[in-house]
Amino acid sequence: MQKVQQAGIEGMQPQDFDRVLTSMCTEPHPVAREAAERFLATNPGDPGTYQTVADLEGRAIELLGAITGLSDPAGYITSGGTEANIQAVRIARNRAETNNPNVVAPKSAHFSFRKAAELLDVELRTAPMKNHRANVGAMNELVDRDTVALVGVAGSTEYGVVDPIPEIAELANDADALCHVDAAWGGFYLPFTDKDWQFEQADIDTLTIDPHKVGQAAVPAGGLLARSAEIFDPLAIDTPYLETTSQITLTGTRSGAGVASSVAAMEALWPGGYREQYEISMDNAAWLAEQLEARGHDVFGPELPLVTADLSVPMTDELRDRGWRVSKTGSGELRIVCMPHVTRSMLRSFVADLDWF
Ligand code: PLP
């Protein structure tokens, strides 16, 4: 077998996580890593041939259903939140009867919805926010008879905020449109909060929840869930050369690694391990917010384990030079995501570096 040394990547190391404060991905759980490697050469896109991984995908969806409050879940493991959001918009567009479809979302919606709109020729209407949260009144003003979906975000990318999901679902219901919730990042933290975001509680149709983020699975592993299998019908494409006759996924060949590592991570961590991680990450985020406030910064959060603060732009560049991987919100605030790899001691040395400036 060819060695890594001979393959031209000798000495190359993947990014260490010890100074990464901005990513929404994290180190996979050890069992997730092992499962990913074992199923690397399998393809759940061809379940007739790769039966074991297809069965594992069923288990992944069952577990994601348990996490999101859905007793009879349908869905599949996507390449990530982007694919799941694109597919949700595609379902909404294909099932509706208009030639002029639009999707109404809060301004905080992830940029993957812009990709979806462009690819699918759907108009994306974004409503202004109220203190970083979706403003349902403003969303309502954008809804018309061509609205095919309303989007709520449960754990926004920039501020970690959860939108009023039941109200958005009600709006969608009144408009005869699909209600899609993007819990790509927040989904594995939310079960331990008092937020109303779960499927059956809130009358949601489709939901994005990514095992490769807080779920601690290996990349690539996103999740798209739907209230019933029929919701996926508008996506079905005939697959004449495969043993199975149709496919609802966006990609054809998919990584069995993502599927297997999702199951391994969830079996290991749901619910106790994820609860513990949520508590640790929230404590860390609250500690960081306190430290930054004490230094005179204007801080937002944590609603979920994510904190923003008004540090100046050059300071974030200097932090980067010191090895910290930090990023800014669209408004220029420093944004710190307390993922499972982010420990208190990491944050202590980050704050110590801030004091140095
Ligand atoms: N939705 C939300 C809320 C996100 O935060 C992200 C990424 O951070 C995505 C969707 C896109 O996920 P991915 O990068 O896995 O495609």
Tab-separated table of C-alpha atoms and ligand atoms in Angstrom:
chain	number	residue	atom	x	y	z
A	1	MET	CA	0.000	0.000	0.000
A	2	GLN	CA	1.286	3.483	-0.810
A	3	LYS	CA	2.482	5.384	2.256
A	4	VAL	CA	1.450	8.944	3.132
A	5	GLN	CA	5.101	9.915	2.718
A	6	GLN	CA	5.031	8.862	-0.938
A	7	ALA	CA	1.730	10.599	-1.623
A	8	GLY	CA	3.143	14.093	-1.321
A	9	ILE	CA	1.478	15.016	1.960
A	10	GLU	CA	4.270	13.960	4.278
A	11	GLY	CA	4.629	16.323	7.179
A	12	MET	CA	1.346	18.063	6.450
A	13	GLN	CA	-0.940	18.358	9.426
A	14	PRO	CA	-4.637	19.101	9.302
A	15	GLN	CA	-5.712	22.182	11.283
A	16	ASP	CA	-5.311	21.675	15.058
A	17	PHE	CA	-8.371	22.723	17.004
A	18	ASP	CA	-6.492	24.224	19.945
A	19	ARG	CA	-6.917	27.848	18.815
A	20	VAL	CA	-10.033	27.545	16.653
A	21	LEU	CA	-12.767	29.783	18.061
A	22	THR	CA	-14.801	30.438	14.946
A	23	SER	CA	-15.612	27.125	13.298
A	24	MET	CA	-18.969	25.405	13.533
A	25	CYS	CA	-17.241	22.070	13.043
A	26	THR	CA	-15.285	20.291	15.731
A	27	GLU	CA	-13.113	17.310	16.449
A	28	PRO	CA	-15.094	14.116	15.773
A	29	HIS	CA	-15.804	11.859	18.739
A	30	PRO	CA	-13.288	8.934	18.715
A	31	VAL	CA	-15.968	6.364	17.845
A	32	ALA	CA	-17.216	8.615	15.043
A	33	ARG	CA	-13.713	8.816	13.617
A	34	GLU	CA	-13.338	5.040	13.689
A	35	ALA	CA	-16.760	4.457	12.131
A	36	ALA	CA	-15.996	6.966	9.360
A	37	GLU	CA	-12.834	5.137	8.451
A	38	ARG	CA	-14.548	1.752	8.455
A	39	PHE	CA	-17.329	2.909	6.095
A	40	LEU	CA	-15.172	5.103	3.866
A	41	ALA	CA	-15.721	2.966	0.786
A	42	THR	CA	-19.489	2.636	1.050
A	43	ASN	CA	-22.183	4.565	-0.778
A	44	PRO	CA	-25.628	4.967	0.756
A	45	GLY	CA	-26.704	6.483	-2.575
A	46	ASP	CA	-26.861	2.902	-3.856
A	47	PRO	CA	-28.714	1.062	-1.082
A	48	GLY	CA	-29.260	-2.034	-3.205
A	49	THR	CA	-25.509	-2.637	-3.229
A	50	TYR	CA	-24.463	-1.074	0.086
A	51	GLN	CA	-27.192	-2.518	2.306
A	52	THR	CA	-25.410	-2.174	5.668
A	53	VAL	CA	-24.773	1.508	5.350
A	54	ALA	CA	-28.314	2.017	4.042
A	55	ASP	CA	-29.610	0.348	7.226
A	56	LEU	CA	-27.300	2.547	9.268
A	57	GLU	CA	-28.784	5.598	7.581
A	58	GLY	CA	-32.213	4.489	8.774
A	59	ARG	CA	-30.837	4.372	12.314
A	60	ALA	CA	-29.286	7.831	11.887
A	61	ILE	CA	-32.662	9.260	10.922
A	62	GLU	CA	-34.366	7.519	13.857
A	63	LEU	CA	-31.841	9.088	16.248
A	64	LEU	CA	-32.178	12.525	14.644
A	65	GLY	CA	-35.943	12.123	15.011
A	66	ALA	CA	-35.543	11.432	18.739
A	67	ILE	CA	-33.366	14.536	19.103
A	68	THR	CA	-35.806	16.788	17.240
A	69	GLY	CA	-39.057	15.454	18.697
A	70	LEU	CA	-40.333	13.542	15.673
A	71	SER	CA	-41.780	10.078	16.288
A	72	ASP	CA	-41.829	8.792	12.704
A	73	PRO	CA	-39.068	10.720	10.943
A	74	ALA	CA	-38.129	10.651	7.267
A	75	GLY	CA	-34.881	12.021	5.888
A	76	TYR	CA	-31.325	11.378	4.892
A	77	ILE	CA	-27.742	12.277	5.726
A	78	THR	CA	-26.658	15.116	3.461
A	79	SER	CA	-23.231	16.526	2.711
A	80	GLY	CA	-23.998	19.345	5.156
A	81	GLY	CA	-26.407	22.096	6.086
A	82	THR	CA	-26.107	23.731	2.681
A	83	GLU	CA	-27.408	20.686	0.841
A	84	ALA	CA	-30.186	20.194	3.393
A	85	ASN	CA	-31.354	23.793	3.010
A	86	ILE	CA	-31.181	23.624	-0.794
A	87	GLN	CA	-33.246	20.441	-0.753
A	88	ALA	CA	-35.844	21.952	1.579
A	89	VAL	CA	-36.298	24.896	-0.785
A	90	ARG	CA	-36.446	22.457	-3.713
A	91	ILE	CA	-39.226	20.476	-2.025
A	92	ALA	CA	-41.170	23.688	-1.390
A	93	ARG	CA	-40.748	24.882	-4.962
A	94	ASN	CA	-41.614	21.549	-6.580
A	95	ARG	CA	-44.766	20.934	-4.550
A	96	ALA	CA	-46.225	24.406	-5.121
A	97	GLU	CA	-48.248	25.398	-8.158
A	98	THR	CA	-46.888	28.878	-8.782
A	99	ASN	CA	-44.490	29.841	-11.590
A	100	ASN	CA	-43.131	32.662	-9.476
A	101	PRO	CA	-42.129	31.072	-6.187
A	102	ASN	CA	-40.664	32.984	-3.258
A	103	VAL	CA	-39.247	31.952	0.113
A	104	VAL	CA	-39.548	34.236	3.135
A	105	ALA	CA	-36.732	34.104	5.693
A	106	PRO	CA	-35.234	36.334	8.363
A	107	LYS	CA	-32.115	38.299	7.340
A	108	SER	CA	-30.127	36.008	9.636
A	109	ALA	CA	-30.762	32.994	7.389
A	110	HIS	CA	-27.530	31.264	6.376
A	111	PHE	CA	-26.105	32.160	2.957
A	112	SER	CA	-26.924	28.649	1.747
A	113	PHE	CA	-30.475	29.938	1.172
A	114	ARG	CA	-29.042	32.429	-1.317
A	115	LYS	CA	-27.408	29.552	-3.147
A	116	ALA	CA	-30.713	27.661	-3.072
A	117	ALA	CA	-32.606	30.650	-4.446
A	118	GLU	CA	-30.151	31.135	-7.274
A	119	LEU	CA	-29.966	27.470	-8.223
A	120	LEU	CA	-33.696	26.907	-8.057
A	121	ASP	CA	-34.798	30.214	-9.532
A	122	VAL	CA	-36.754	31.083	-6.410
A	123	GLU	CA	-36.964	34.609	-5.039
A	124	LEU	CA	-35.497	34.884	-1.522
A	125	ARG	CA	-37.236	37.570	0.530
A	126	THR	CA	-35.442	38.418	3.759
A	127	ALA	CA	-37.124	40.277	6.592
A	128	PRO	CA	-35.445	42.673	9.041
A	129	MET	CA	-34.651	41.384	12.518
A	130	LYS	CA	-35.540	42.478	16.037
A	131	ASN	CA	-32.448	42.292	18.238
A	132	HIS	CA	-30.953	39.579	15.985
A	133	ARG	CA	-34.151	37.471	16.150
A	134	ALA	CA	-36.665	36.937	13.319
A	135	ASN	CA	-39.401	39.541	13.394
A	136	VAL	CA	-42.540	37.580	12.548
A	137	GLY	CA	-44.535	40.735	11.748
A	138	ALA	CA	-41.904	41.795	9.209
A	139	MET	CA	-41.859	38.291	7.722
A	140	ASN	CA	-45.636	38.358	7.425
A	141	GLU	CA	-45.451	41.520	5.330
A	142	LEU	CA	-43.355	39.663	2.748
A	143	VAL	CA	-45.714	36.684	2.409
A	144	ASP	CA	-48.013	36.530	-0.615
A	145	ARG	CA	-49.790	33.849	-2.633
A	146	ASP	CA	-46.506	32.857	-4.322
A	147	THR	CA	-44.760	32.123	-1.011
A	148	VAL	CA	-43.793	28.460	-1.019
A	149	ALA	CA	-41.806	28.289	2.249
A	150	LEU	CA	-41.090	30.190	5.431
A	151	VAL	CA	-37.766	29.669	7.145
A	152	GLY	CA	-36.953	29.919	10.839
A	153	VAL	CA	-33.433	29.625	12.242
A	154	ALA	CA	-32.890	27.697	15.453
A	155	GLY	CA	-29.366	28.759	16.349
A	156	SER	CA	-28.285	31.512	13.962
A	157	THR	CA	-24.816	31.378	12.460
A	158	GLU	CA	-23.723	34.844	13.567
A	159	TYR	CA	-25.419	35.346	16.948
A	160	GLY	CA	-26.655	31.899	18.035
A	161	VAL	CA	-30.241	33.115	18.330
A	162	VAL	CA	-33.373	30.942	18.125
A	163	ASP	CA	-36.281	32.406	16.149
A	164	PRO	CA	-39.911	32.135	17.350
A	165	ILE	CA	-40.432	28.855	15.504
A	166	PRO	CA	-44.090	28.126	16.451
A	167	GLU	CA	-45.148	31.572	15.199
A	168	ILE	CA	-43.256	31.125	11.930
A	169	ALA	CA	-44.858	27.675	11.536
A	170	GLU	CA	-48.283	29.224	12.063
A	171	LEU	CA	-47.558	31.851	9.422
A	172	ALA	CA	-46.491	29.096	7.024
A	173	ASN	CA	-49.618	27.141	7.774
A	174	ASP	CA	-51.848	30.163	7.079
A	175	ALA	CA	-50.017	30.755	3.787
A	176	ASP	CA	-50.266	27.074	2.813
A	177	ALA	CA	-46.476	27.120	2.563
A	178	LEU	CA	-43.836	24.777	3.929
A	179	CYS	CA	-42.209	25.562	7.291
A	180	HIS	CA	-38.490	24.813	7.220
A	181	VAL	CA	-36.323	25.173	10.313
A	182	ASP	CA	-32.562	25.527	10.028
A	183	ALA	CA	-31.123	23.958	13.166
A	184	ALA	CA	-27.904	22.953	11.380
A	185	TRP	CA	-25.732	24.245	14.209
A	186	GLY	CA	-28.153	24.556	17.135
A	187	GLY	CA	-29.913	21.213	16.765
A	188	PHE	CA	-27.699	19.219	19.117
A	189	TYR	CA	-27.760	21.927	21.829
A	190	LEU	CA	-31.453	22.807	21.682
A	191	PRO	CA	-32.944	19.675	23.321
A	192	PHE	CA	-31.422	20.852	26.609
A	193	THR	CA	-32.910	24.350	26.461
A	194	ASP	CA	-36.461	25.519	27.101
A	195	LYS	CA	-36.900	26.709	23.485
A	196	ASP	CA	-39.948	25.741	21.413
A	197	TRP	CA	-38.372	24.373	18.295
A	198	GLN	CA	-39.241	20.692	18.056
A	199	PHE	CA	-41.125	19.170	15.123
A	200	GLU	CA	-44.377	18.042	16.667
A	201	GLN	CA	-44.467	20.853	19.227
A	202	ALA	CA	-44.203	23.508	16.541
A	203	ASP	CA	-45.807	22.022	13.407
A	204	ILE	CA	-42.633	22.048	11.320
A	205	ASP	CA	-42.444	20.340	7.887
A	206	THR	CA	-38.693	20.031	7.294
A	207	LEU	CA	-35.610	20.634	9.417
A	208	THR	CA	-31.845	20.800	8.956
A	209	ILE	CA	-29.666	19.366	11.742
A	210	ASP	CA	-26.007	18.590	11.130
A	211	PRO	CA	-24.201	15.742	12.881
A	212	HIS	CA	-20.874	17.162	11.609
A	213	LYS	CA	-21.285	20.273	13.715
A	214	VAL	CA	-22.274	19.971	17.394
A	215	GLY	CA	-23.181	16.299	16.811
A	216	GLN	CA	-19.433	15.460	16.758
A	217	ALA	CA	-19.584	13.242	13.640
A	218	ALA	CA	-16.934	13.384	10.931
A	219	VAL	CA	-17.387	15.711	7.948
A	220	PRO	CA	-19.401	15.280	5.720
A	221	ALA	CA	-22.585	14.624	7.670
A	222	GLY	CA	-25.525	16.988	7.504
A	223	GLY	CA	-29.122	16.011	8.129
A	224	LEU	CA	-32.414	16.776	6.426
A	225	LEU	CA	-35.523	15.573	8.234
A	226	ALA	CA	-39.163	15.731	7.221
A	227	ARG	CA	-42.376	15.175	9.102
A	228	SER	CA	-43.365	12.373	6.682
A	229	ALA	CA	-41.821	10.426	3.812
A	230	GLU	CA	-44.368	11.905	1.354
A	231	ILE	CA	-42.824	15.342	1.791
A	232	PHE	CA	-39.861	14.044	-0.213
A	233	ASP	CA	-42.030	12.900	-3.168
A	234	PRO	CA	-41.492	16.105	-5.172
A	235	LEU	CA	-37.758	15.293	-5.226
A	236	ALA	CA	-37.993	11.736	-6.576
A	237	ILE	CA	-35.916	11.134	-9.703
A	238	ASP	CA	-35.969	7.779	-11.556
A	239	THR	CA	-32.699	5.841	-11.323
A	240	PRO	CA	-32.900	3.244	-14.108
A	241	TYR	CA	-29.460	1.650	-13.701
A	242	LEU	CA	-29.661	1.105	-9.918
A	243	GLU	CA	-31.514	-1.673	-8.100
A	244	THR	CA	-33.631	0.930	-6.314
A	245	THR	CA	-35.886	2.806	-8.705
A	246	SER	CA	-35.701	6.390	-7.495
A	247	GLN	CA	-33.573	8.824	-5.541
A	248	ILE	CA	-34.504	11.912	-3.519
A	249	THR	CA	-30.993	13.059	-2.641
A	250	LEU	CA	-29.142	15.888	-4.363
A	251	THR	CA	-25.835	14.075	-4.753
A	252	GLY	CA	-25.678	10.609	-6.272
A	253	THR	CA	-22.741	8.838	-4.663
A	254	ARG	CA	-22.547	9.896	-1.007
A	255	SER	CA	-20.089	9.190	1.754
A	256	GLY	CA	-20.968	6.218	3.932
A	257	ALA	CA	-18.370	7.652	6.325
A	258	GLY	CA	-20.713	10.493	7.242
A	259	VAL	CA	-23.622	8.123	7.815
A	260	ALA	CA	-21.694	5.643	9.955
A	261	SER	CA	-19.939	8.277	11.997
A	262	SER	CA	-23.248	10.065	12.654
A	263	VAL	CA	-24.729	6.889	14.071
A	264	ALA	CA	-21.624	6.153	16.129
A	265	ALA	CA	-21.524	9.668	17.600
A	266	MET	CA	-25.231	9.766	18.391
A	267	GLU	CA	-25.276	6.268	19.927
A	268	ALA	CA	-22.354	7.310	22.128
A	269	LEU	CA	-23.619	10.748	23.120
A	270	TRP	CA	-27.412	10.971	22.945
A	271	PRO	CA	-28.707	12.136	25.318
A	272	GLY	CA	-26.317	12.231	28.309
A	273	GLY	CA	-23.103	13.144	26.471
A	274	TYR	CA	-24.746	15.911	24.457
A	275	ARG	CA	-26.410	17.311	27.595
A	276	GLU	CA	-23.091	17.403	29.400
A	277	GLN	CA	-21.456	19.086	26.407
A	278	TYR	CA	-24.236	21.678	26.225
A	279	GLU	CA	-23.767	22.525	29.912
A	280	ILE	CA	-19.987	22.819	29.593
A	281	SER	CA	-20.192	24.898	26.407
A	282	MET	CA	-22.849	27.231	27.850
A	283	ASP	CA	-20.781	27.724	31.015
A	284	ASN	CA	-17.749	28.521	28.897
A	285	ALA	CA	-19.688	30.980	26.744
A	286	ALA	CA	-21.189	32.704	29.796
A	287	TRP	CA	-17.726	32.948	31.374
A	288	LEU	CA	-16.307	34.477	28.186
A	289	ALA	CA	-19.190	36.979	27.952
A	290	GLU	CA	-18.525	38.050	31.559
A	291	GLN	CA	-14.806	38.466	30.926
A	292	LEU	CA	-15.369	40.559	27.808
A	293	GLU	CA	-17.989	42.720	29.505
A	294	ALA	CA	-15.629	43.298	32.425
A	295	ARG	CA	-13.136	44.655	29.869
A	296	GLY	CA	-15.660	47.197	28.640
A	297	HIS	CA	-16.801	45.464	25.456
A	298	ASP	CA	-20.383	45.447	24.283
A	299	VAL	CA	-21.339	41.761	24.337
A	300	PHE	CA	-24.254	39.831	22.801
A	301	GLY	CA	-25.093	36.319	24.040
A	302	PRO	CA	-24.892	33.597	24.898
A	303	GLU	CA	-28.378	32.395	24.016
A	304	LEU	CA	-26.705	29.213	22.757
A	305	PRO	CA	-22.932	28.757	23.189
A	306	LEU	CA	-21.896	31.657	20.940
A	307	VAL	CA	-20.751	35.131	21.972
A	308	THR	CA	-20.135	38.301	19.956
A	309	ALA	CA	-18.325	41.414	21.143
A	310	ASP	CA	-17.445	44.801	19.693
A	311	LEU	CA	-13.675	44.452	19.388
A	312	SER	CA	-12.048	46.579	16.713
A	313	VAL	CA	-11.202	45.101	13.321
A	314	PRO	CA	-7.380	45.404	13.584
A	315	MET	CA	-7.518	43.571	16.889
A	316	THR	CA	-9.113	40.517	15.277
A	317	ASP	CA	-6.356	40.545	12.640
A	318	GLU	CA	-3.736	40.662	15.360
A	319	LEU	CA	-5.423	37.806	17.166
A	320	ARG	CA	-5.232	35.804	13.980
A	321	ASP	CA	-1.538	36.534	13.771
A	322	ARG	CA	-1.184	35.004	17.236
A	323	GLY	CA	-2.717	31.787	15.952
A	324	TRP	CA	-6.312	32.376	17.038
A	325	ARG	CA	-8.870	31.460	14.442
A	326	VAL	CA	-11.540	34.075	15.004
A	327	SER	CA	-14.027	35.713	12.677
A	328	LYS	CA	-16.278	38.720	12.521
A	329	THR	CA	-20.008	39.108	12.061
A	330	GLY	CA	-21.284	41.058	9.042
A	331	SER	CA	-21.364	44.109	11.351
A	332	GLY	CA	-17.731	43.664	12.349
A	333	GLU	CA	-18.094	42.177	15.850
A	334	LEU	CA	-15.756	39.456	17.068
A	335	ARG	CA	-17.612	36.138	17.034
A	336	ILE	CA	-16.634	33.200	19.251
A	337	VAL	CA	-18.354	29.829	18.829
A	338	CYS	CA	-18.026	27.567	21.876
A	339	MET	CA	-17.864	24.210	20.141
A	340	PRO	CA	-17.025	20.992	22.020
A	341	HIS	CA	-13.277	21.446	21.387
A	342	VAL	CA	-13.345	24.926	22.983
A	343	THR	CA	-12.282	24.497	26.600
A	344	ARG	CA	-12.123	26.916	29.526
A	345	SER	CA	-8.334	26.874	29.452
A	346	MET	CA	-8.359	27.804	25.768
A	347	LEU	CA	-10.659	30.715	26.536
A	348	ARG	CA	-8.467	31.756	29.483
A	349	SER	CA	-5.435	32.007	27.256
A	350	PHE	CA	-7.487	33.838	24.619
A	351	VAL	CA	-8.603	36.423	27.177
A	352	ALA	CA	-5.019	36.710	28.433
A	353	ASP	CA	-3.950	37.493	24.860
A	354	LEU	CA	-6.667	40.145	24.635
A	355	ASP	CA	-5.259	41.746	27.781
A	356	TRP	CA	-1.887	41.903	26.124
A	357	PHE	CA	-3.129	44.423	23.535
B	1	PLP	N1	-27.200	26.619	8.437
B	1	PLP	C1	-26.596	27.185	9.497
B	1	PLP	C2	-27.438	27.779	10.583
B	1	PLP	C3	-25.204	27.212	9.592
B	1	PLP	O1	-24.627	27.801	10.643
B	1	PLP	C4	-24.449	26.625	8.557
B	1	PLP	C5	-22.986	26.623	8.613
B	1	PLP	O2	-22.367	27.066	9.523
B	1	PLP	C6	-25.119	26.050	7.470
B	1	PLP	C7	-26.497	26.063	7.439
B	1	PLP	C8	-24.348	25.431	6.325
B	1	PLP	O3	-23.803	24.216	6.719
B	1	PLP	P1	-22.625	23.513	5.883
B	1	PLP	O4	-21.459	24.434	5.980
B	1	PLP	O5	-22.457	22.216	6.607
B	1	PLP	O6	-23.104	23.324	4.503
